[in-house]
Tab-separated table of C-alpha atoms in Angstrom:
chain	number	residue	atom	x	y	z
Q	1103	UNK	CA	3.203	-7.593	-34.009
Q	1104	UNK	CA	1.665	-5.097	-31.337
Q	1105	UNK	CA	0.098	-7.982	-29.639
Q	1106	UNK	CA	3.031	-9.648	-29.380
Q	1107	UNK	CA	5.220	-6.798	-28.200
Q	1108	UNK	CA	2.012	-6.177	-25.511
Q	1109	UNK	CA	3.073	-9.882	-24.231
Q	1110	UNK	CA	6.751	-9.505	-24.382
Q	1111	UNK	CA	7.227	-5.635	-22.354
Q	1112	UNK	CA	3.882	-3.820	-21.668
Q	1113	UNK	CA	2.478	-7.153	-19.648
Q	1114	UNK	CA	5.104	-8.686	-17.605
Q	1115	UNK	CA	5.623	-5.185	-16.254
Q	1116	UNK	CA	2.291	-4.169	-15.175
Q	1117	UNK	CA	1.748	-7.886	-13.566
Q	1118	UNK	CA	4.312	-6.296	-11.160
Q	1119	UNK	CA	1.675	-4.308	-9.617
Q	1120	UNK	CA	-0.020	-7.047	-9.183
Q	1121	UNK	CA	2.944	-8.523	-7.315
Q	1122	UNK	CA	3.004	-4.831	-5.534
Q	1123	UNK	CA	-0.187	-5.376	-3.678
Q	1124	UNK	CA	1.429	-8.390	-2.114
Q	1125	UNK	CA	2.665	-6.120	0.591
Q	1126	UNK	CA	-1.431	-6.046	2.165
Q	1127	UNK	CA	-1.268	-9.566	3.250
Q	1128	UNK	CA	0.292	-8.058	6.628
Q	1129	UNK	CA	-3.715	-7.195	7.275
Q	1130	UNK	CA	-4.379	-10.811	7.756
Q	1131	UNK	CA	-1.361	-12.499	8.222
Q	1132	UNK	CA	-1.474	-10.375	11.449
Q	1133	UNK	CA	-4.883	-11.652	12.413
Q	1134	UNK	CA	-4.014	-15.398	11.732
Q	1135	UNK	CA	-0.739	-14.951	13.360
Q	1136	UNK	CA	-2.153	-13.599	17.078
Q	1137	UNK	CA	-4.409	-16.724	16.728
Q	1138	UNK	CA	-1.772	-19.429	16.057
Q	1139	UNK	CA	0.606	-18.004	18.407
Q	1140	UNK	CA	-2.004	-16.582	21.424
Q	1141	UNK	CA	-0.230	-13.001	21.231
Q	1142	UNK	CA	-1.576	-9.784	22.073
Q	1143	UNK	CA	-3.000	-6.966	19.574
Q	1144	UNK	CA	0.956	-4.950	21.078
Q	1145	UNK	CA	3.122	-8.070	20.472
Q	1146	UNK	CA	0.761	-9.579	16.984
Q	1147	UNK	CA	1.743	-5.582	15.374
Q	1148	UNK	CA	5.026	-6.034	15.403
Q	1149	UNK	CA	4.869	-8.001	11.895
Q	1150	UNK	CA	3.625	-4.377	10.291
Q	1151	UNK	CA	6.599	-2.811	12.325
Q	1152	UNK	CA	9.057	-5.190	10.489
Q	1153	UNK	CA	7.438	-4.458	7.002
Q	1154	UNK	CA	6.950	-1.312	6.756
Q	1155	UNK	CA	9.929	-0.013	8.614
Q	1156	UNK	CA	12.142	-0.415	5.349
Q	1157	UNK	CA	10.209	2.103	3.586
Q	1158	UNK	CA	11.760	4.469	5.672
Q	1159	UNK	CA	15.099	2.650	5.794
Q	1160	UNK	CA	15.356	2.068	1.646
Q	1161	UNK	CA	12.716	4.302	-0.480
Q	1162	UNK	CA	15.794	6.642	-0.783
Q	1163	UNK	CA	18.932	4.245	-0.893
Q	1164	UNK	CA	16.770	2.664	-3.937
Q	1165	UNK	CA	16.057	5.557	-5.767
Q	1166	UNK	CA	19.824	5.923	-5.946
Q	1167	UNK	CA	20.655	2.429	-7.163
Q	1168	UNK	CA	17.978	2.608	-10.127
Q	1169	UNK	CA	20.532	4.678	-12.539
Q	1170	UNK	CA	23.113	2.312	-11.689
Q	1171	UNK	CA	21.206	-1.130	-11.852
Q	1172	UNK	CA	18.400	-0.526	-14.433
Q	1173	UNK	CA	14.685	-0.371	-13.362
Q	1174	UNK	CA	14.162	-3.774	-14.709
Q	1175	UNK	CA	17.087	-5.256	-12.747
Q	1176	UNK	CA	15.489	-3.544	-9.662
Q	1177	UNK	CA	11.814	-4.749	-9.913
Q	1178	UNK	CA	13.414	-8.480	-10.923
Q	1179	UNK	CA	15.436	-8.192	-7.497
Q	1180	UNK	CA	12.227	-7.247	-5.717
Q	1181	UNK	CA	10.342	-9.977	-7.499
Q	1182	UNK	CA	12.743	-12.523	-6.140
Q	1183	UNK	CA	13.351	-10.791	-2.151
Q	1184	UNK	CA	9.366	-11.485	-2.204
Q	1185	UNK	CA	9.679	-14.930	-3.438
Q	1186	UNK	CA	11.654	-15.899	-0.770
Q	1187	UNK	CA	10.179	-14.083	1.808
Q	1188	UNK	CA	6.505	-16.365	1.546
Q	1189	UNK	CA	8.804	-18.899	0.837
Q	1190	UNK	CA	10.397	-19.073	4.652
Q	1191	UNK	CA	7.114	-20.109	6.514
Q	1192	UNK	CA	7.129	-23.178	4.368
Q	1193	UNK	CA	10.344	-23.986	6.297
Q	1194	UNK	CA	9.677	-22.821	9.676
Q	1195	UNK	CA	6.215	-21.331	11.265
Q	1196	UNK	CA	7.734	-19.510	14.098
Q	1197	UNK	CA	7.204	-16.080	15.449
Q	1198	UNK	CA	10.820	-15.307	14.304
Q	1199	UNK	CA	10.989	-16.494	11.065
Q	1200	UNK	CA	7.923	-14.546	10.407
Q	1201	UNK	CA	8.901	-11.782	11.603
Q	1202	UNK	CA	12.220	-12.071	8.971
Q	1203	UNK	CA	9.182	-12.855	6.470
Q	1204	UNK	CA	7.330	-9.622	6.231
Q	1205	UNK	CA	10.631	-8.008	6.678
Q	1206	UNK	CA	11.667	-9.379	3.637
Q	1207	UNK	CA	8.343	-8.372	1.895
Q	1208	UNK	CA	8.808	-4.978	3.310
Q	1209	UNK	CA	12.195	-4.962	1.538
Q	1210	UNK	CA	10.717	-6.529	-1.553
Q	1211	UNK	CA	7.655	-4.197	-1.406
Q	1212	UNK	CA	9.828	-0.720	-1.045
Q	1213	UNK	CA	12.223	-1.527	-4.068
Q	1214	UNK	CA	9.026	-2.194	-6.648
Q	1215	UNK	CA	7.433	0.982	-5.367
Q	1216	UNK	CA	10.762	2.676	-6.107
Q	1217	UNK	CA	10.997	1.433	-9.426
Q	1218	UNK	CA	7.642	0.019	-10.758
Q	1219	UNK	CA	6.534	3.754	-12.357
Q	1220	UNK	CA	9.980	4.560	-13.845
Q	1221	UNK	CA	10.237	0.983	-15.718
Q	1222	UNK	CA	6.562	1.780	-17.039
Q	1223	UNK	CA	8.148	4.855	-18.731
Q	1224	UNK	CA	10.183	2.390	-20.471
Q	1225	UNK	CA	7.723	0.411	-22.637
Q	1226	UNK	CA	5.009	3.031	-23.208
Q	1227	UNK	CA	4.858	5.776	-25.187
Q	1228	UNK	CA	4.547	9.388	-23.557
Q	1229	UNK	CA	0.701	9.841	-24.359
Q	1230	UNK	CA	-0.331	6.327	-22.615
Q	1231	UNK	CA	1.810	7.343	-19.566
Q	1232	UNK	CA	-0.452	8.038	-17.354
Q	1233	UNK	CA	-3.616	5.820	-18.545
Q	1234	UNK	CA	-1.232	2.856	-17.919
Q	1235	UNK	CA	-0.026	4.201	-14.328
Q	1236	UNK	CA	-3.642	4.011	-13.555
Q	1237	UNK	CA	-4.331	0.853	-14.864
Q	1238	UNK	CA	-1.833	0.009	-12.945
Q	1239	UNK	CA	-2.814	0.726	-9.965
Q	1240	UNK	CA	-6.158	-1.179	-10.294
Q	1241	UNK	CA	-4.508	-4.057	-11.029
Q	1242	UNK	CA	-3.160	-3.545	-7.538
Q	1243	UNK	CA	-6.176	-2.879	-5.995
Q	1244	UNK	CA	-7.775	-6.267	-7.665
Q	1245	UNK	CA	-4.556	-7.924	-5.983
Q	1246	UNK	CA	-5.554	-6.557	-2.412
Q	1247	UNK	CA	-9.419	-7.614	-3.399
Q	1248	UNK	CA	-8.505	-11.042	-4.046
Q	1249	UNK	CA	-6.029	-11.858	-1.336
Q	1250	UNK	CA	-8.471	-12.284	2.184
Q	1251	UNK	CA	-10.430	-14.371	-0.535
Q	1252	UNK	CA	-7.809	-16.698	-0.904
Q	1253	UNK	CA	-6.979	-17.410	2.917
Q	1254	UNK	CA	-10.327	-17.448	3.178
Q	1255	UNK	CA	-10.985	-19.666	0.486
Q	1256	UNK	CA	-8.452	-22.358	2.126
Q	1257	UNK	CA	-8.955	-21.632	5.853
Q	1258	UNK	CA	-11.034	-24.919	6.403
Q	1259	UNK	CA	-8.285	-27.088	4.932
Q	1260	UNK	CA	-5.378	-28.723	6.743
Q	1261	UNK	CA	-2.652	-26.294	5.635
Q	1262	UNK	CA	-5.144	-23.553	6.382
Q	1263	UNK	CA	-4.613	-19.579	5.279
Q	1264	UNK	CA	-1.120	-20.396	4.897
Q	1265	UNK	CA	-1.410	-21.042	1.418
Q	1266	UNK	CA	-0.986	-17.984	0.848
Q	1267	UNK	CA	2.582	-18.631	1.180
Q	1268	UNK	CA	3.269	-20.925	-1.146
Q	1269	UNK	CA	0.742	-19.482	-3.906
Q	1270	UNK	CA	2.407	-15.965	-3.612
Q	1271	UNK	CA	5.522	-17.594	-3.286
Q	1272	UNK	CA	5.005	-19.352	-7.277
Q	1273	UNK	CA	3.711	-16.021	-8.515
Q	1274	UNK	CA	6.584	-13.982	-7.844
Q	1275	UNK	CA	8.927	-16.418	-8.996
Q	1276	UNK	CA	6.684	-16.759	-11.970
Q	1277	UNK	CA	6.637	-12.608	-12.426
Q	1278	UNK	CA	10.544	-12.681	-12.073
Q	1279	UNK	CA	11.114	-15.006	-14.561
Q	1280	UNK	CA	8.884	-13.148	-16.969
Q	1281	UNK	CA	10.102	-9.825	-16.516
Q	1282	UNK	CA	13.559	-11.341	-16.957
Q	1283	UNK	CA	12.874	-12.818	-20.799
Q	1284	UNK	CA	11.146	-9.457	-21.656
Q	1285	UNK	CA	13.261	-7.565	-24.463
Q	1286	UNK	CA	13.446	-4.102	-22.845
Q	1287	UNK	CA	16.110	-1.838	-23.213
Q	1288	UNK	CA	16.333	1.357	-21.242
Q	1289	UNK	CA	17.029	4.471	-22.086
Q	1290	UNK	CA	20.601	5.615	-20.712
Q	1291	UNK	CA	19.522	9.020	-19.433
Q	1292	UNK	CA	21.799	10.356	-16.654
Q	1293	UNK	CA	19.521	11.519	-13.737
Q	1294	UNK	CA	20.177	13.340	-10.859
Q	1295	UNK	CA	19.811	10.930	-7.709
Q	1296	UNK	CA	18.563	11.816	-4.774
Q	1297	UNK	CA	20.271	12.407	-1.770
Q	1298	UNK	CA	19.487	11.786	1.788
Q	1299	UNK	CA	20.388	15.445	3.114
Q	1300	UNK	CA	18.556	16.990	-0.231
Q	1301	UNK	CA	15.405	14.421	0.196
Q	1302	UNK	CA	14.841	15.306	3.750
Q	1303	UNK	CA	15.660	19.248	3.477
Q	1304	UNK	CA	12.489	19.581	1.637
Q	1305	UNK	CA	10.931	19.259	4.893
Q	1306	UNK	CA	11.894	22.032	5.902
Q	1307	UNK	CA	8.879	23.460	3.140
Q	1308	UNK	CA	6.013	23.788	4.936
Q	1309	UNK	CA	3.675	22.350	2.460
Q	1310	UNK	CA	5.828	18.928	1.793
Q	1311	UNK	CA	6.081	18.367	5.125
Q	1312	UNK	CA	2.342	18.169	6.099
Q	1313	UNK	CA	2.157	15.958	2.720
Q	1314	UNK	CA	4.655	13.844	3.968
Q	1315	UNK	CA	2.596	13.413	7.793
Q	1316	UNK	CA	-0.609	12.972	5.571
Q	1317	UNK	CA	0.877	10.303	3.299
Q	1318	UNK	CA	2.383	8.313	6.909
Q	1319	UNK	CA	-1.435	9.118	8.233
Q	1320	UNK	CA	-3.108	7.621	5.453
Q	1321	UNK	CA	-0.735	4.449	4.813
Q	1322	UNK	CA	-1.079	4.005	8.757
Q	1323	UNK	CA	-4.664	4.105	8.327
Q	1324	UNK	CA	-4.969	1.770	5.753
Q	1325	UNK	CA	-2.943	-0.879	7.324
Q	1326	UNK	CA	-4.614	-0.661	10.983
Q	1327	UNK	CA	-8.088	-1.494	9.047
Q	1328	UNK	CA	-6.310	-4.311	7.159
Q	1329	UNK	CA	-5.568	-5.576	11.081
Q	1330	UNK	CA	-8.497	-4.205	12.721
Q	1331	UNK	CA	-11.602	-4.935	10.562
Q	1332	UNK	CA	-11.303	-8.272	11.273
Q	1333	UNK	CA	-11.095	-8.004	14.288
Q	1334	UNK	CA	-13.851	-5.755	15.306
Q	1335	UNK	CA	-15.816	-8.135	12.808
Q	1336	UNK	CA	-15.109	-11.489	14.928
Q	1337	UNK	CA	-15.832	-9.386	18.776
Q	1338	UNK	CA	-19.110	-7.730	17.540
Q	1339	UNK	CA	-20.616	-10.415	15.340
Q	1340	UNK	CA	-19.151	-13.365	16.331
Q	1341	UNK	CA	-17.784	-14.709	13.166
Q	1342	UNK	CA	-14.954	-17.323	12.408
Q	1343	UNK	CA	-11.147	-16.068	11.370
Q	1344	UNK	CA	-12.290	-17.176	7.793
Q	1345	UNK	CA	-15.331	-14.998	7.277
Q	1346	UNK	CA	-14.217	-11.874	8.814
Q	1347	UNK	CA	-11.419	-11.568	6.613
Q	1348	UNK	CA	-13.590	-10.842	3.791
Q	1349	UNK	CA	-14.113	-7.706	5.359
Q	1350	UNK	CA	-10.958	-7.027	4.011
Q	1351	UNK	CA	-12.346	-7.679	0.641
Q	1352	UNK	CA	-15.435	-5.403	0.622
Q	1353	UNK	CA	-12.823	-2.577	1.699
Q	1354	UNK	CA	-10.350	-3.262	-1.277
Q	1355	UNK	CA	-13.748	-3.686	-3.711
Q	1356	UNK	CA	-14.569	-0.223	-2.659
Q	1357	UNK	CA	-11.318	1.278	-2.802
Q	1358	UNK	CA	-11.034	-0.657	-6.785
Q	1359	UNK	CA	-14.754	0.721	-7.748
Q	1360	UNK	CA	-13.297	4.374	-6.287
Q	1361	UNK	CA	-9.948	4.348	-8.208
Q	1362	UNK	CA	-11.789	3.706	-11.803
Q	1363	UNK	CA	-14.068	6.392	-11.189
Q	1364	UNK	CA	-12.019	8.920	-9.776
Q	1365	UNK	CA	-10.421	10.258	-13.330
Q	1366	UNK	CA	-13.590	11.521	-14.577
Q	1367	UNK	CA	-14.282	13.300	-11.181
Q	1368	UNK	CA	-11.267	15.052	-11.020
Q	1369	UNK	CA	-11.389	16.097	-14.578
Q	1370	UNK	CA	-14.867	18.072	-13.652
Q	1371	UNK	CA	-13.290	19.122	-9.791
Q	1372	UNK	CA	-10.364	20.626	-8.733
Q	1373	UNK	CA	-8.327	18.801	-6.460
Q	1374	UNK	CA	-8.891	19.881	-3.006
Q	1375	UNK	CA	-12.842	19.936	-3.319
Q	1376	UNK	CA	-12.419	15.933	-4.336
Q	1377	UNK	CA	-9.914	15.680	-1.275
Q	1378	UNK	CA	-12.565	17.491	0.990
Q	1379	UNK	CA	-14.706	15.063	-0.035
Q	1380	UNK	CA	-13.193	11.819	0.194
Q	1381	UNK	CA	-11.926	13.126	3.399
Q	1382	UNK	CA	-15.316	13.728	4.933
Q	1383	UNK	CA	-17.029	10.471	3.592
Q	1384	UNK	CA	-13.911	8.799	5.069
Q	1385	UNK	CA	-14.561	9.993	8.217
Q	1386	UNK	CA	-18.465	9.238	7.908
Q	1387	UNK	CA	-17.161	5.670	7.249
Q	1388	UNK	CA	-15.227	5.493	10.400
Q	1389	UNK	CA	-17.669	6.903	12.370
Q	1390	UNK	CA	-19.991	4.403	11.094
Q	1391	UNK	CA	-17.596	0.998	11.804
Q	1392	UNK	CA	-17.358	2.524	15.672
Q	1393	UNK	CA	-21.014	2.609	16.092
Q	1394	UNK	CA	-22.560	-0.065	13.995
Q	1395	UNK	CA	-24.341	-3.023	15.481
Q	1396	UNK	CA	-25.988	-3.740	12.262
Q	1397	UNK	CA	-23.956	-5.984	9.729
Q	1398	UNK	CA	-25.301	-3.965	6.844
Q	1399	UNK	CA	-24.302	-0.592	8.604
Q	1400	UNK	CA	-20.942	-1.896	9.101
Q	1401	UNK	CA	-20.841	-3.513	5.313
Q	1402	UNK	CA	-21.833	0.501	4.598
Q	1403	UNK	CA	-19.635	1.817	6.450
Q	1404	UNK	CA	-16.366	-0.161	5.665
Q	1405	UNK	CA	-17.379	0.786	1.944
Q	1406	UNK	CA	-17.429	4.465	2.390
Q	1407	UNK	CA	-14.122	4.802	4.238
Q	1408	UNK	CA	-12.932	2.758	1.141
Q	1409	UNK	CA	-14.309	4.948	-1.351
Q	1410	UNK	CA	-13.213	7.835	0.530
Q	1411	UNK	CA	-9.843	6.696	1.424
Q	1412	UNK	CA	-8.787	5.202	-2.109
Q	1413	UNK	CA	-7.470	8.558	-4.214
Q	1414	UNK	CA	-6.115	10.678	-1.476
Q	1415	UNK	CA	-2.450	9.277	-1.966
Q	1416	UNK	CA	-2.211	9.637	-5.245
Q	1417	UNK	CA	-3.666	13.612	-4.134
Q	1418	UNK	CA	-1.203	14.222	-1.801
Q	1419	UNK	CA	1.488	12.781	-4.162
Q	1420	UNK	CA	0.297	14.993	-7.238
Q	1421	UNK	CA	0.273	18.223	-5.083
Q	1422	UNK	CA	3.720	17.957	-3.946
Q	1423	UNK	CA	5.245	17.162	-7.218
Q	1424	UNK	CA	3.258	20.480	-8.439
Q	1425	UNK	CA	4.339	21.999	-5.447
Q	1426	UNK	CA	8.524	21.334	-6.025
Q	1427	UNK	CA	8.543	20.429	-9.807
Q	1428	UNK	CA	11.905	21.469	-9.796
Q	1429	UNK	CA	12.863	18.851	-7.000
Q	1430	UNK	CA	10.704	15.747	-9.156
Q	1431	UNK	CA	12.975	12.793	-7.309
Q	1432	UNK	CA	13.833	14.227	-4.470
Q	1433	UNK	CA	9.802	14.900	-3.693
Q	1434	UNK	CA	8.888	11.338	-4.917
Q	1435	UNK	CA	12.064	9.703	-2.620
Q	1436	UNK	CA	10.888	11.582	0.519
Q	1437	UNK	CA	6.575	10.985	-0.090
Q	1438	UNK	CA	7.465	7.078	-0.484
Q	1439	UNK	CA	9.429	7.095	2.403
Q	1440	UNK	CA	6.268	7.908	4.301
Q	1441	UNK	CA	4.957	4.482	3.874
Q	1442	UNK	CA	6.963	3.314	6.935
Q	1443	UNK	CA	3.237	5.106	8.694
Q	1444	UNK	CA	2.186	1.622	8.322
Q	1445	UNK	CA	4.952	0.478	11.088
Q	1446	UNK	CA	4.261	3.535	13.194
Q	1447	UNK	CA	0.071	3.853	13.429
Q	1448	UNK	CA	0.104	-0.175	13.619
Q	1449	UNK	CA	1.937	-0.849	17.320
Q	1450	UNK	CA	-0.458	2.207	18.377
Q	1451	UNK	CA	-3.781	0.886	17.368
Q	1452	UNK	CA	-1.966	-2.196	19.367
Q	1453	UNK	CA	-1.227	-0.897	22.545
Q	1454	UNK	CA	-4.530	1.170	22.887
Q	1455	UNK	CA	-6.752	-1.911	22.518
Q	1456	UNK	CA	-4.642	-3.737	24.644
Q	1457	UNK	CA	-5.300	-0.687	26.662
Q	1458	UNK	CA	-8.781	-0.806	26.895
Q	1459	UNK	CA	-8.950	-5.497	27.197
Q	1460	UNK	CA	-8.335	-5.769	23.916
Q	1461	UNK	CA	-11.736	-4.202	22.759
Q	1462	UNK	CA	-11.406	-3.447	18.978
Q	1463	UNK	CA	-13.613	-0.067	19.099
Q	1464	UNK	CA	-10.580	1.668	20.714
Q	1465	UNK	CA	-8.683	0.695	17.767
Q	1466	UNK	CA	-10.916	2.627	15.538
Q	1467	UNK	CA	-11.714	5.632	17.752
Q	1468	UNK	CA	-7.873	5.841	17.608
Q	1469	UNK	CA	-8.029	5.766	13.842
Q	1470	UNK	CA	-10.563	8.255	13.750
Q	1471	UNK	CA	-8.748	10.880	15.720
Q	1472	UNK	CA	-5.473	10.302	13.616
Q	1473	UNK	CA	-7.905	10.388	10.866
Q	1474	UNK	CA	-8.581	14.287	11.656
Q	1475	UNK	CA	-5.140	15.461	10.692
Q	1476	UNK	CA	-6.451	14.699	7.048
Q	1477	UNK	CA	-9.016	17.293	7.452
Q	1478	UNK	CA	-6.769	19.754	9.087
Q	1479	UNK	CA	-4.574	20.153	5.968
Q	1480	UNK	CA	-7.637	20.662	3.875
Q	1481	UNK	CA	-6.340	24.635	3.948
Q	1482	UNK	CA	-2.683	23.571	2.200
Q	1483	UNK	CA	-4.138	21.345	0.153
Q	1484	UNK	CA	-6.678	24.451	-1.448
Q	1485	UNK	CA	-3.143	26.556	-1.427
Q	1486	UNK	CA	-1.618	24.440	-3.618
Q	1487	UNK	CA	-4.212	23.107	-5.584
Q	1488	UNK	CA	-5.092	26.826	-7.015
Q	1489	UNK	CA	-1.719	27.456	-7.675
């Protein structure tokens, strides 16, 4: 009977962070895209700009529609917005319709991050709360692993990467469907939602505010090496589309290996001396990718800023809910919203290595200053960590 019930709630809801890691494509799709279409590094980030934007524009409007809708209803809606989004380059591969694409996935991508942890409250127990939230997330971080292996996989075929489309296309249709015939029935508790005037007052607090620039920093960060790695992996080494996108998989393989280990870390450390930590090998990683002209130093490299990058959001997030307890949604409706960092850091990484003739190193010296602000809140993060 448990087995059964484990098929029928518990898995078609965690497949949807499977489905959540979807959003990462933008890394390569970028890459692939300035190819087919000749664009520049300024014109070829404008497909981050249109996904990530609606994090800003939704995380909030969401969070008030989840009462209303049901969490399962929401996720099932997202399933489907990101079905058709890879669906529309299988009708037209133009610059436009791609652009409508990722904004589409962006849309898709910002209701399941809404409403992906609430529905998980629904079908486990109190006590497996959390181990399943982290499960969770590494089955999202084994999604981002295998996707540059899968237009990479196909890139020597006639269709090409763009398989992706169609196979992420069929999985999200398949995840719908699934969590549609699962028997779940929520609870009817009447929340509180949040507002947009009582989400973005809590800026005014000193301490959720520099969370909030860290969490745009850090999801700015991680998409720019989604786009640049590549990149800076064809110019120095001279290596096809196909093959450089794997970089992309050595950085989501480190960030998987970090996320399993991180739990039995933090139980022994308290949070800041972890963040000071993954903050500083980060940065060692970064430094590393700028100077390398070895392939193993850069393998090394693009592994440490993984392993250092991978458990700071899920930091920052923790502190600020300890922070504001009291203000639980509005806190988690105002952090999410700093996702859109991925359309803001992306069209300047694209503009300073068009700067500089499109040399990719300027890319990551620019990452590596932004990079800094992470260690300059080290001070708030201690605050609130030995509260």
């Amino acid at each position: 009977m448990q087995s059964k019930q484990l098929f029928r709630t518990i898995l078609p809801v965690m497949f949807g962070y499977f489905i959540m890691a979807f959003v990462d494509v933008v890394g390569i799709a970028t890459n692939y895209v300035k190819a087919d279409f000749q664009f520049s590094d300024t014109i070829s980030s404008l497909l981050s700009v249109a996904c990530f934007i609606w994090f800003l524009l939704l995380s909030i409007p969401t969070g008030m529609l989840l009462n209303r809708f049901g969490r399962k209803n929401m996720v099932i809606v997202s399933f489907i917005v990101t079905f058709i989004a890879f669906a529309i380059p299988l009708i037209s591969y133009t610059f436009p319709m791609i652009l409508l694409a990722f904004a589409l996935i962006g849309i898709g991508n910002t209701i399941i991050q809404v409403a992906m942890n609430p529905l998980v409250k629904e079908v486990v127990s109190g006590d497996k709360l959390t181990g399943t939230m982290t499960l969770g997330y590494f089955v999202k971080a084994a999604s981002s692993f295998l996707a540059p292996i899968i237009a990479s996989a196909f890139a020597g075929t006639a269709f090409g990467w763009k398989w992706i489309f169609p196979i992420y296309s069929i999985v999200s249709l398949i995840a719908a469907a699934w969590l549609f015939s699962a028997p779940i029935k929520e609870e009817k508790i009447e929340l509180k939602s949040p507002s947009f005037k009582e989400s973005f007052a809590l800026l005014k607090d000193r301490y959720i505010l520099l969370f909030f620039i860290g969490i745009i920093v850090l999801v700015g960060a991680d998409v720019g090496m989604g786009i640049s790695l590549p990149k800076i992996l064809k110019e120095r080494f001279d290596l096809p589309e196909s093959k450089a996108t794997l970089g992309n998989s050595l950085y989501f393989l480190a960030r998987t290996v970090s996320t399993l280990g991180v739990g039995i870390l933090l139980m022994r450390m308290k949070e800041h001396k972890f963040y000071g930590v993954s903050v500083v090998v980060a940065l060692v990683g970064l430094a590393g990718i700028i100077f390398a002209t070895n392939y193993t130093v850069m393998a090394i490299s693009v592994i440490l800023f993984g392993l250092g990058y991978a458990n700071l959001f899920s930091i920052l997030f923790g502190l600020a809910l300890k922070h504001k307890p009291e203000y639980t949604n509005e806190v988690s409706a105002i952090l999410v919203t700093g996702i859109a960092g991925g359309a803001v850091v992306s069209p300047i990484l694209g503009i300073v290595t068009d700067a500089f003739g499109g040399r990719q190193v300027a890319a990551f010296v620019a990452l590596l200053i932004i990079w800094l602000y992470m260690a300059c809140i080290l001070k708030p993060v201690r605050t609130i960590s030995e509260k």
